[in-house]
Amino acid sequence: MSDNAEIKELANFIRDKCKNIVLMLGAGVSTAAGIPDFRSPKTGLYANLARLNLPYPEAVFDIQFFLKNPVPFYTLAHELYPGKFRPTLTHSFIRLLHSHNLLSLCCTQNIDTLERRAGVPSEKIVEAHGSFATQRCVRCRTPFDDAKMKDFVMNYAQKKLIPRCGKKGCGGLIKPDIVFFGESLPPSFFSSQSVVSKADLILVIGTSLTVQPFASLSLYPVPRALINLDLVGDFGMRESDEEREFILLGQCDDIVRELCRELGWEEELMKLWEET
Ligand code: CNA
């Protein structure tokens, strides 16, 4: 667990200096909800994909592979589909930052929509890698009905049916609006950059900072903090005359709870989480 003095310093910094906090989130924020991340050595998705017979683990989210073989993706989608999972304490912490008028933007790589479910307003969320919330045909781009999609994914384990476009003469594969490897990020990601560059704190939580261009947001010369199990990106390498950085290593739910205790928000956090 992280050094308590560092948590106290971050709490003081937030209290004294912050009005515009930008969050950068990754899969580690949702592991406590029961959703595996990608790269954790034993529990991550990539370590457990052998059963899907993939040529390489990332293929499950590769657009070229999906077009040839959508079965591994739909097998996984059935397991990860939103609705089965509850927001974590860290998601409620983001909602709390919003209630305290400190949240400028929540940029997430996650596709599980748990930020929305925790009550973070949609105008404050940039889903940089898309989400399971909508879907469309990969060929003609026609949107596909949400309820039908839910039915296909929820029943995939029994029926093994993959949704296809119903438009006459099309029949293309249906894919959730998740950004696969080989696809561009949504315009909202690029337009958010000016907000990130003006943040008075970038809070990086639960990400290995390995996927670009998302990871590059952490490089803006503004104060930043890392809350993660391990040291990632170029954290720890800033020179002493550069902007301030805080490094808090451990389970993010434990660290945000302690941070909230220092800020006098712990009771509010727990109440919010219990009500979510
Ligand atoms: P990643 O590469 O798997 O990294 C996760 C990071 O979080 C690692 O550094 C872990 O050490 C750390 N971590 C794991 N659990 C915790 C915890 N409880 N507390 C603190 N740190 C923790 O995942 P990234 O998000 O960096 O990679 C980007 C991919 C992952 C995006 O494209 C996502 O779409 C994709 N993804 C999303 C989900 C989801 O939506 N929940 C799940 C799995 C993968």
Short mmCIF file of N, CA and C in Angstrom, two decimals, residues 105-108 116 122-131 179 184-196 214 217:
data_model
loop_
_atom_site.label_atom_id
_atom_site.label_comp_id
_atom_site.label_asym_id
_atom_site.label_seq_id
_atom_site.Cartn_x
_atom_site.Cartn_y
_atom_site.Cartn_z
N LEU A 105 -12.96 16.63 -16.62
CA LEU A 105 -13.22 15.62 -17.64
C LEU A 105 -12.80 14.25 -17.14
N CYS A 106 -13.55 13.24 -17.55
CA CYS A 106 -13.19 11.86 -17.22
C CYS A 106 -12.93 11.13 -18.53
N CYS A 107 -11.63 10.96 -18.88
CA CYS A 107 -11.27 10.27 -20.12
C CYS A 107 -11.04 8.81 -19.78
N THR A 108 -11.82 7.94 -20.35
CA THR A 108 -11.68 6.53 -20.00
C THR A 108 -11.38 5.67 -21.22
N ARG A 116 -20.72 5.97 -16.29
CA ARG A 116 -22.11 6.46 -16.42
C ARG A 116 -22.99 5.88 -15.33
N SER A 122 -22.81 12.43 -18.60
CA SER A 122 -22.22 11.99 -19.88
C SER A 122 -21.40 13.10 -20.53
N GLU A 123 -21.76 14.38 -20.29
CA GLU A 123 -20.98 15.46 -20.93
C GLU A 123 -19.58 15.58 -20.34
N LYS A 124 -19.35 14.94 -19.19
CA LYS A 124 -18.01 14.96 -18.58
C LYS A 124 -17.19 13.72 -18.94
N ILE A 125 -17.79 12.80 -19.72
CA ILE A 125 -17.10 11.54 -20.02
C ILE A 125 -16.65 11.49 -21.47
N VAL A 126 -15.38 11.14 -21.69
CA VAL A 126 -14.90 10.83 -23.04
C VAL A 126 -14.55 9.34 -23.04
N GLU A 127 -15.34 8.58 -23.79
CA GLU A 127 -15.06 7.14 -23.90
C GLU A 127 -14.12 6.97 -25.09
N ALA A 128 -12.82 7.07 -24.79
CA ALA A 128 -11.82 7.16 -25.86
C ALA A 128 -11.77 5.90 -26.72
N HIS A 129 -12.11 4.77 -26.14
CA HIS A 129 -12.12 3.52 -26.92
C HIS A 129 -13.54 3.04 -27.17
N GLY A 130 -14.48 4.00 -27.14
CA GLY A 130 -15.88 3.64 -27.41
C GLY A 130 -16.49 2.87 -26.24
N SER A 131 -17.64 2.23 -26.50
CA SER A 131 -18.28 1.46 -25.43
C SER A 131 -19.28 0.47 -26.03
N VAL A 179 -13.66 0.81 -29.95
CA VAL A 179 -12.54 1.04 -30.88
C VAL A 179 -11.61 -0.17 -30.84
N SER A 184 -9.85 4.20 -35.76
CA SER A 184 -9.52 5.51 -35.17
C SER A 184 -10.33 5.76 -33.91
N LEU A 185 -9.76 6.60 -33.06
CA LEU A 185 -10.48 7.02 -31.85
C LEU A 185 -11.56 8.04 -32.23
N PRO A 186 -12.59 8.18 -31.40
CA PRO A 186 -13.67 9.11 -31.74
C PRO A 186 -13.20 10.57 -31.70
N PRO A 187 -13.88 11.46 -32.45
CA PRO A 187 -13.49 12.88 -32.45
C PRO A 187 -13.48 13.48 -31.03
N SER A 188 -14.36 12.99 -30.14
CA SER A 188 -14.41 13.54 -28.77
C SER A 188 -13.07 13.39 -28.07
N PHE A 189 -12.32 12.34 -28.40
CA PHE A 189 -11.00 12.18 -27.77
C PHE A 189 -10.08 13.32 -28.18
N PHE A 190 -10.07 13.62 -29.48
CA PHE A 190 -9.13 14.64 -29.98
C PHE A 190 -9.56 16.03 -29.52
N SER A 191 -10.88 16.27 -29.45
CA SER A 191 -11.31 17.61 -29.04
C SER A 191 -11.12 17.81 -27.53
N SER A 192 -10.91 16.73 -26.79
CA SER A 192 -10.74 16.89 -25.33
C SER A 192 -9.32 17.35 -24.96
N GLN A 193 -8.40 17.32 -25.91
CA GLN A 193 -7.00 17.57 -25.58
C GLN A 193 -6.75 18.95 -24.98
N SER A 194 -7.50 19.95 -25.46
CA SER A 194 -7.26 21.30 -24.92
C SER A 194 -7.69 21.36 -23.45
N VAL A 195 -8.75 20.63 -23.10
CA VAL A 195 -9.19 20.59 -21.69
C VAL A 195 -8.10 19.92 -20.84
N VAL A 196 -7.54 18.83 -21.36
CA VAL A 196 -6.52 18.11 -20.60
C VAL A 196 -5.29 18.99 -20.38
N PHE A 214 -3.99 7.30 -26.41
CA PHE A 214 -4.54 7.64 -25.09
C PHE A 214 -3.43 7.96 -24.08
N LEU A 217 -1.79 11.43 -23.28
CA LEU A 217 -2.44 12.51 -22.49
C LEU A 217 -1.70 12.75 -21.17
#
